[in-house]
């Protein structure tokens, strides 16, 4: 761990930023200039809408367009502020990317500022809620395309032969789905994705410090383990796979999780180990990225060793497959929550009418 932390560049100079991107400071200066008309448009919008800092008296020939001018000033200020602030932040963004790039070169890893979208797999990446006939409970046919990803990835460190499907990927995921698309527990998070030797039953290890997954998974799938593990994590396994989870989560694996992963949520799904961290700021890049690489090397090796010898007797090919009932955890149904919400709203709307009817009697 100490060696990895020493591999992270202690400081990236602005001279290195200029050498990597010669035009980045010119673009930042242009962004700063865009902030001037953005401020003017903002003041005009405030004056037209709230008459602050002072009202604007429009000539009679254009007074009819007062509402239209408010909309124009609002949208112009939003666009100018966005473009200006994005361009102003480009030197810092380039500097952040250079730190990742230098670390990747030192560790023999690849780096991409904009990575390939992470696969829509598991709870973290908003995989569709599986039903009895959903393809998630069956093995996808060879060559079948997975559903389109709902996340984009940035500042990606990767290791493997193919950057689009790496053995190991560490990056920052941001939700890009629409309002009607499935949602994950987080819209933005730092993630790790590690390939395992074979497919395993679906396991979720929820860090008790954040409790971000307990609202998504029913308590009937919780598994209690011995020792202090339950103080740090809540484990969810498919019903009937409790002994399989104990076989995979050996004391060595549990000790590694407590020592190095107690603030992270972890998911084992198909042949992937996935991890989610809420620390996504530039200030946490060095600590989190090096810790995730170390975690992948240490815990990944332990879990991979257990996976290599795992066998599921319920499957048609026990040494290579997982039976349908073990491939996905059940999610908590939202039907009762929705029904209760609709009932409360209905009662609130009906109360005045009922009260009026009672008083008129």
Short mmCIF file of C-alpha atoms in Angstrom, two decimals:
data_model
loop_
_atom_site.label_atom_id
_atom_site.label_comp_id
_atom_site.label_asym_id
_atom_site.label_seq_id
_atom_site.Cartn_x
_atom_site.Cartn_y
_atom_site.Cartn_z
CA UNK A 1 0.00 0.00 0.00
CA UNK A 2 2.80 2.42 0.89
CA UNK A 3 4.56 1.62 -2.40
CA UNK A 4 1.40 2.43 -4.35
CA UNK A 5 0.94 5.73 -2.52
CA UNK A 6 4.53 6.64 -3.35
CA UNK A 7 3.80 5.88 -7.03
CA UNK A 8 1.12 8.58 -7.14
CA UNK A 9 2.70 11.90 -8.26
CA UNK A 10 3.03 14.20 -5.28
CA UNK A 11 2.56 17.27 -7.47
CA UNK A 12 1.84 18.03 -11.13
CA UNK A 13 3.22 21.45 -12.06
CA UNK A 14 1.42 23.95 -14.26
CA UNK A 15 4.42 23.78 -16.61
CA UNK A 16 3.64 20.08 -17.15
CA UNK A 17 0.01 21.00 -17.81
CA UNK A 18 1.07 23.56 -20.43
CA UNK A 19 3.42 21.02 -22.05
CA UNK A 20 0.64 18.41 -22.24
CA UNK A 21 -2.07 20.83 -23.47
CA UNK A 22 -0.52 24.04 -24.90
CA UNK A 23 -3.90 25.73 -25.49
CA UNK A 24 -5.53 24.92 -22.16
CA UNK A 25 -4.70 28.24 -20.47
CA UNK A 26 -5.85 30.20 -23.51
CA UNK A 27 -9.17 28.37 -23.32
CA UNK A 28 -9.40 29.14 -19.61
CA UNK A 29 -8.85 32.84 -20.32
CA UNK A 30 -11.60 32.75 -22.95
CA UNK A 31 -13.86 31.08 -20.39
CA UNK A 32 -13.15 33.87 -17.93
CA UNK A 33 -14.14 36.41 -20.58
CA UNK A 34 -17.41 34.52 -21.18
CA UNK A 35 -18.24 34.96 -17.50
CA UNK A 36 -18.53 38.75 -18.07
CA UNK A 37 -21.51 38.58 -20.50
CA UNK A 38 -22.89 35.77 -18.32
CA UNK A 39 -22.93 38.14 -15.34
CA UNK A 40 -24.54 40.88 -17.48
CA UNK A 41 -27.29 38.50 -18.65
CA UNK A 42 -27.86 37.40 -15.06
CA UNK A 43 -28.28 41.01 -13.87
CA UNK A 44 -30.66 41.76 -16.77
CA UNK A 45 -32.74 38.68 -15.89
CA UNK A 46 -32.90 39.69 -12.21
CA UNK A 47 -33.90 43.24 -13.14
CA UNK A 48 -36.63 42.10 -15.55
CA UNK A 49 -37.97 39.41 -13.20
CA UNK A 50 -37.56 40.80 -9.68
CA UNK A 51 -36.74 44.46 -10.42
CA UNK A 52 -33.41 43.98 -8.60
CA UNK A 53 -30.93 45.66 -8.28
CA UNK A 54 -33.16 48.18 -10.06
CA UNK A 55 -36.08 47.89 -12.51
CA UNK A 56 -35.54 48.23 -16.25
CA UNK A 57 -38.08 50.44 -18.05
CA UNK A 58 -38.61 48.96 -21.51
CA UNK A 59 -39.58 51.26 -24.40
CA UNK A 60 -43.19 51.01 -25.49
CA UNK A 61 -42.33 49.41 -28.83
CA UNK A 62 -40.74 46.39 -27.07
CA UNK A 63 -42.73 46.25 -23.83
CA UNK A 64 -44.93 43.53 -25.33
CA UNK A 65 -41.89 41.17 -25.37
CA UNK A 66 -41.16 41.51 -21.64
CA UNK A 67 -41.80 37.83 -20.89
CA UNK A 68 -39.88 36.70 -23.96
CA UNK A 69 -36.85 38.80 -22.93
CA UNK A 70 -36.91 37.22 -19.46
CA UNK A 71 -36.67 33.75 -21.02
CA UNK A 72 -33.91 34.83 -23.42
CA UNK A 73 -31.86 36.42 -20.60
CA UNK A 74 -32.30 33.35 -18.40
CA UNK A 75 -31.18 30.82 -21.03
CA UNK A 76 -28.35 33.05 -22.23
CA UNK A 77 -26.99 33.42 -18.69
CA UNK A 78 -27.21 29.66 -18.03
CA UNK A 79 -25.41 28.74 -21.25
CA UNK A 80 -22.72 31.39 -20.86
CA UNK A 81 -22.06 30.43 -17.24
CA UNK A 82 -21.82 26.74 -18.16
CA UNK A 83 -19.43 27.29 -21.08
CA UNK A 84 -17.37 29.81 -19.15
CA UNK A 85 -16.96 27.71 -16.00
CA UNK A 86 -16.19 24.55 -17.96
CA UNK A 87 -13.45 26.34 -19.91
CA UNK A 88 -12.05 27.94 -16.75
CA UNK A 89 -11.80 24.51 -15.09
CA UNK A 90 -9.90 22.91 -17.99
CA UNK A 91 -6.37 23.50 -16.58
CA UNK A 92 -7.31 21.85 -13.28
CA UNK A 93 -9.02 19.02 -15.15
CA UNK A 94 -5.93 18.47 -17.29
CA UNK A 95 -3.75 18.52 -14.19
CA UNK A 96 -5.95 15.89 -12.57
CA UNK A 97 -5.77 13.69 -15.65
CA UNK A 98 -1.97 13.97 -15.77
CA UNK A 99 -1.75 12.60 -12.22
CA UNK A 100 -3.77 9.56 -13.27
CA UNK A 101 -1.67 9.13 -16.42
CA UNK A 102 1.65 9.27 -14.55
CA UNK A 103 0.41 6.79 -11.95
CA UNK A 104 -0.84 4.43 -14.68
CA UNK A 105 2.52 4.48 -16.46
CA UNK A 106 4.35 3.74 -13.23
CA UNK A 107 2.08 0.76 -12.44
CA UNK A 108 1.96 -0.61 -16.00
CA UNK A 109 -1.73 0.23 -16.44
CA UNK A 110 -3.67 1.96 -19.17
CA UNK A 111 -5.44 5.30 -18.72
CA UNK A 112 -8.37 6.96 -20.49
CA UNK A 113 -9.82 10.38 -19.70
CA UNK A 114 -13.16 9.24 -21.16
CA UNK A 115 -13.49 5.50 -20.77
CA UNK A 116 -15.83 2.99 -22.31
CA UNK A 117 -19.29 2.99 -20.66
CA UNK A 118 -19.38 0.39 -17.87
CA UNK A 119 -21.58 -2.63 -18.54
CA UNK A 120 -25.14 -2.40 -17.27
CA UNK A 121 -24.56 -5.11 -14.73
CA UNK A 122 -25.75 -5.41 -11.16
CA UNK A 123 -27.35 -3.04 -8.68
CA UNK A 124 -24.62 -0.39 -8.88
CA UNK A 125 -25.02 0.09 -12.64
CA UNK A 126 -28.84 0.03 -12.66
CA UNK A 127 -29.42 -3.36 -14.23
CA UNK A 128 -33.11 -3.87 -14.85
CA UNK A 129 -35.09 -5.38 -11.98
CA UNK A 130 -35.09 -9.12 -12.75
CA UNK A 131 -38.30 -11.10 -12.90
CA UNK A 132 -38.90 -14.86 -13.26
CA UNK A 133 -38.65 -14.61 -17.06
CA UNK A 134 -36.13 -11.82 -17.29
CA UNK A 135 -32.92 -12.55 -19.25
CA UNK A 136 -30.90 -11.55 -16.18
CA UNK A 137 -31.87 -14.87 -14.58
CA UNK A 138 -30.68 -16.81 -17.61
CA UNK A 139 -27.31 -16.99 -19.26
CA UNK A 140 -27.18 -14.63 -22.25
CA UNK A 141 -26.69 -16.38 -25.61
CA UNK A 142 -23.18 -16.26 -27.01
CA UNK A 143 -22.69 -13.01 -28.93
CA UNK A 144 -25.87 -11.41 -27.54
CA UNK A 145 -25.51 -7.69 -26.85
CA UNK A 146 -26.08 -6.43 -23.33
CA UNK A 147 -28.48 -3.52 -22.75
CA UNK A 148 -26.98 -0.08 -23.36
CA UNK A 149 -25.10 1.37 -20.40
CA UNK A 150 -26.74 4.08 -18.32
CA UNK A 151 -23.43 5.46 -17.05
CA UNK A 152 -20.40 7.17 -18.53
CA UNK A 153 -16.93 6.64 -17.10
CA UNK A 154 -14.11 9.16 -16.65
CA UNK A 155 -10.53 9.06 -15.32
CA UNK A 156 -10.32 5.32 -15.97
CA UNK A 157 -7.35 3.17 -14.99
CA UNK A 158 -7.44 -0.25 -16.64
CA UNK A 159 -5.45 -3.43 -17.00
CA UNK A 160 -5.92 -6.21 -19.53
CA UNK A 161 -5.80 -6.91 -23.24
CA UNK A 162 -8.90 -4.94 -24.29
CA UNK A 163 -9.78 -1.50 -22.93
CA UNK A 164 -13.45 -2.05 -23.79
CA UNK A 165 -13.59 -5.21 -21.63
CA UNK A 166 -10.63 -5.03 -19.23
CA UNK A 167 -9.61 -7.46 -16.53
CA UNK A 168 -9.51 -4.55 -14.08
CA UNK A 169 -11.06 -1.10 -14.38
CA UNK A 170 -11.09 1.74 -11.85
CA UNK A 171 -12.84 4.98 -12.68
CA UNK A 172 -15.61 7.46 -11.90
CA UNK A 173 -19.12 6.61 -13.11
CA UNK A 174 -21.80 9.25 -13.75
CA UNK A 175 -25.45 8.47 -14.47
CA UNK A 176 -26.63 9.45 -17.95
CA UNK A 177 -30.00 7.69 -18.11
CA UNK A 178 -33.36 9.36 -18.57
CA UNK A 179 -36.07 9.93 -16.01
CA UNK A 180 -37.84 6.71 -17.01
CA UNK A 181 -34.72 4.52 -16.93
CA UNK A 182 -33.82 2.33 -13.95
CA UNK A 183 -31.81 4.05 -11.24
CA UNK A 184 -28.94 2.77 -9.16
CA UNK A 185 -28.26 3.64 -5.51
CA UNK A 186 -25.87 6.44 -6.61
CA UNK A 187 -25.82 8.84 -9.55
CA UNK A 188 -22.07 9.34 -9.30
CA UNK A 189 -19.44 7.15 -7.67
CA UNK A 190 -15.91 5.83 -7.98
CA UNK A 191 -15.98 2.21 -9.06
CA UNK A 192 -13.81 -0.86 -9.40
CA UNK A 193 -14.62 -3.75 -11.75
CA UNK A 194 -12.50 -6.90 -11.58
CA UNK A 195 -12.92 -10.05 -13.66
CA UNK A 196 -13.06 -13.33 -11.73
CA UNK A 197 -12.08 -16.80 -12.99
CA UNK A 198 -15.71 -17.94 -13.29
CA UNK A 199 -19.30 -16.89 -12.65
CA UNK A 200 -20.35 -16.84 -8.99
CA UNK A 201 -23.67 -16.45 -7.15
CA UNK A 202 -24.89 -12.90 -6.76
CA UNK A 203 -23.55 -11.43 -3.50
CA UNK A 204 -23.81 -7.89 -2.16
CA UNK A 205 -21.72 -6.68 0.76
CA UNK A 206 -23.23 -3.42 1.99
CA UNK A 207 -21.03 -1.24 4.19
CA UNK A 208 -23.04 -0.39 7.30
CA UNK A 209 -21.44 3.03 7.44
CA UNK A 210 -23.52 4.31 4.52
CA UNK A 211 -26.51 1.93 4.36
CA UNK A 212 -27.10 2.87 0.74
CA UNK A 213 -28.44 -0.54 -0.35
CA UNK A 214 -30.73 -1.62 2.47
CA UNK A 215 -33.70 0.10 0.85
CA UNK A 216 -33.23 -1.90 -2.36
CA UNK A 217 -32.90 -5.45 -1.01
CA UNK A 218 -35.33 -7.40 1.19
CA UNK A 219 -34.10 -8.42 4.62
CA UNK A 220 -34.97 -12.09 4.02
CA UNK A 221 -31.79 -12.36 1.93
CA UNK A 222 -29.46 -11.15 4.67
CA UNK A 223 -26.74 -13.46 5.91
CA UNK A 224 -25.13 -13.11 9.34
CA UNK A 225 -21.50 -14.11 9.75
CA UNK A 226 -19.44 -14.83 12.81
CA UNK A 227 -17.00 -12.47 14.48
CA UNK A 228 -16.95 -8.71 13.95
CA UNK A 229 -17.90 -8.83 10.28
CA UNK A 230 -21.55 -7.92 10.93
CA UNK A 231 -20.41 -4.72 12.67
CA UNK A 232 -19.01 -3.44 9.38
CA UNK A 233 -21.10 -5.07 6.64
CA UNK A 234 -24.50 -6.47 5.81
CA UNK A 235 -24.35 -9.39 3.37
CA UNK A 236 -27.14 -10.28 0.95
CA UNK A 237 -27.21 -13.65 -0.81
CA UNK A 238 -29.89 -15.45 -2.88
CA UNK A 239 -32.06 -17.75 -0.81
CA UNK A 240 -30.52 -21.20 -0.61
CA UNK A 241 -26.98 -19.93 -1.31
CA UNK A 242 -25.94 -19.20 2.26
CA UNK A 243 -23.44 -22.09 2.41
CA UNK A 244 -22.00 -21.01 -0.95
CA UNK A 245 -21.40 -17.52 0.42
CA UNK A 246 -19.61 -18.97 3.44
CA UNK A 247 -17.44 -21.02 1.09
CA UNK A 248 -16.43 -17.90 -0.86
CA UNK A 249 -16.12 -15.47 2.05
CA UNK A 250 -13.35 -17.23 3.93
CA UNK A 251 -11.83 -15.70 7.10
CA UNK A 252 -8.94 -14.36 5.00
CA UNK A 253 -11.34 -12.63 2.59
CA UNK A 254 -13.39 -11.20 5.47
CA UNK A 255 -10.27 -9.91 7.22
CA UNK A 256 -9.16 -8.16 4.02
CA UNK A 257 -12.59 -6.58 3.61
CA UNK A 258 -12.60 -5.25 7.17
CA UNK A 259 -9.05 -3.90 6.92
CA UNK A 260 -9.27 -2.27 3.49
CA UNK A 261 -12.88 -2.12 2.29
CA UNK A 262 -15.02 -1.17 5.28
CA UNK A 263 -16.25 2.06 3.65
CA UNK A 264 -17.12 0.52 0.27
CA UNK A 265 -20.12 -1.36 -1.09
CA UNK A 266 -19.13 -4.56 -2.92
CA UNK A 267 -21.04 -6.70 -5.39
CA UNK A 268 -20.14 -10.08 -6.88
CA UNK A 269 -22.21 -10.71 -10.00
CA UNK A 270 -21.59 -13.19 -12.81
CA UNK A 271 -17.80 -13.23 -13.26
CA UNK A 272 -17.27 -9.70 -11.91
CA UNK A 273 -16.32 -8.18 -8.58
CA UNK A 274 -17.70 -4.62 -8.48
CA UNK A 275 -17.10 -1.98 -5.85
CA UNK A 276 -18.60 1.48 -5.30
CA UNK A 277 -17.13 4.37 -3.33
CA UNK A 278 -18.77 7.72 -2.65
CA UNK A 279 -15.43 9.59 -2.70
CA UNK A 280 -15.20 11.09 -6.18
CA UNK A 281 -13.54 14.48 -5.69
CA UNK A 282 -10.09 15.30 -7.03
CA UNK A 283 -8.82 15.61 -3.47
CA UNK A 284 -9.56 11.91 -2.87
CA UNK A 285 -7.99 10.64 -6.13
CA UNK A 286 -4.65 9.62 -4.65
CA UNK A 287 -6.02 7.87 -1.56
CA UNK A 288 -8.95 6.12 -3.23
CA UNK A 289 -7.28 5.09 -6.49
CA UNK A 290 -4.24 3.58 -4.79
CA UNK A 291 -6.44 1.86 -2.19
CA UNK A 292 -8.62 0.35 -4.93
CA UNK A 293 -5.60 -0.97 -6.84
CA UNK A 294 -4.28 -2.52 -3.62
CA UNK A 295 -7.72 -3.94 -2.81
CA UNK A 296 -7.95 -5.52 -6.28
CA UNK A 297 -4.55 -7.14 -5.86
CA UNK A 298 -5.17 -8.41 -2.34
CA UNK A 299 -8.86 -9.23 -2.02
CA UNK A 300 -9.21 -10.00 -5.72
CA UNK A 301 -6.52 -12.66 -5.43
CA UNK A 302 -8.16 -14.19 -2.34
CA UNK A 303 -11.62 -14.27 -3.90
CA UNK A 304 -10.29 -15.49 -7.24
CA UNK A 305 -8.63 -18.42 -5.44
CA UNK A 306 -11.97 -19.38 -3.88
CA UNK A 307 -13.81 -18.89 -7.18
CA UNK A 308 -11.46 -21.23 -9.02
CA UNK A 309 -12.55 -24.13 -6.80
CA UNK A 310 -16.23 -23.18 -6.51
CA UNK A 311 -18.91 -25.54 -7.81
CA UNK A 312 -22.71 -25.07 -7.90
CA UNK A 313 -24.42 -28.50 -7.77
CA UNK A 314 -27.75 -26.94 -8.74
CA UNK A 315 -26.47 -25.94 -12.21
CA UNK A 316 -26.33 -28.23 -15.25
CA UNK A 317 -22.58 -27.55 -15.46
CA UNK A 318 -21.57 -27.11 -11.80
CA UNK A 319 -17.96 -26.13 -12.47
CA UNK A 320 -18.81 -23.44 -15.02
CA UNK A 321 -22.31 -22.14 -14.33
CA UNK A 322 -24.56 -20.82 -11.56
CA UNK A 323 -28.15 -22.00 -11.37
CA UNK A 324 -30.86 -19.50 -12.33
CA UNK A 325 -32.01 -18.93 -8.73
CA UNK A 326 -28.51 -17.88 -7.69
CA UNK A 327 -27.64 -15.47 -10.51
CA UNK A 328 -29.58 -12.47 -9.22
CA UNK A 329 -30.77 -11.25 -5.84
CA UNK A 330 -34.39 -10.30 -5.47
CA UNK A 331 -35.05 -6.56 -5.19
CA UNK A 332 -37.41 -4.96 -2.75
CA UNK A 333 -40.82 -4.44 -4.34
CA UNK A 334 -41.98 -0.84 -4.68
CA UNK A 335 -45.64 -1.81 -5.05
CA UNK A 336 -46.53 -1.35 -1.37
CA UNK A 337 -44.59 1.91 -1.11
CA UNK A 338 -46.33 3.26 -4.20
CA UNK A 339 -49.74 2.14 -2.93
CA UNK A 340 -49.15 3.80 0.46
CA UNK A 341 -48.02 7.04 -1.21
CA UNK A 342 -51.08 7.09 -3.49
CA UNK A 343 -53.30 6.36 -0.48
CA UNK A 344 -51.86 9.26 1.53
CA UNK A 345 -52.23 11.70 -1.39
CA UNK A 346 -55.77 10.50 -1.98
CA UNK A 347 -56.65 10.97 1.69
CA UNK A 348 -55.18 14.49 1.70
CA UNK A 349 -57.18 15.47 -1.39
CA UNK A 350 -60.39 13.89 -0.11
CA UNK A 351 -60.21 15.28 3.44
CA UNK A 352 -61.62 18.79 2.70
CA UNK A 353 -64.55 17.30 0.77
CA UNK A 354 -65.30 14.74 3.47
CA UNK A 355 -65.03 17.39 6.18
CA UNK A 356 -67.37 19.71 4.27
CA UNK A 357 -69.87 16.90 3.79
CA UNK A 358 -69.82 16.10 7.51
CA UNK A 359 -70.29 19.74 8.51
CA UNK A 360 -73.21 20.20 6.10
CA UNK A 361 -75.12 17.31 7.57
#
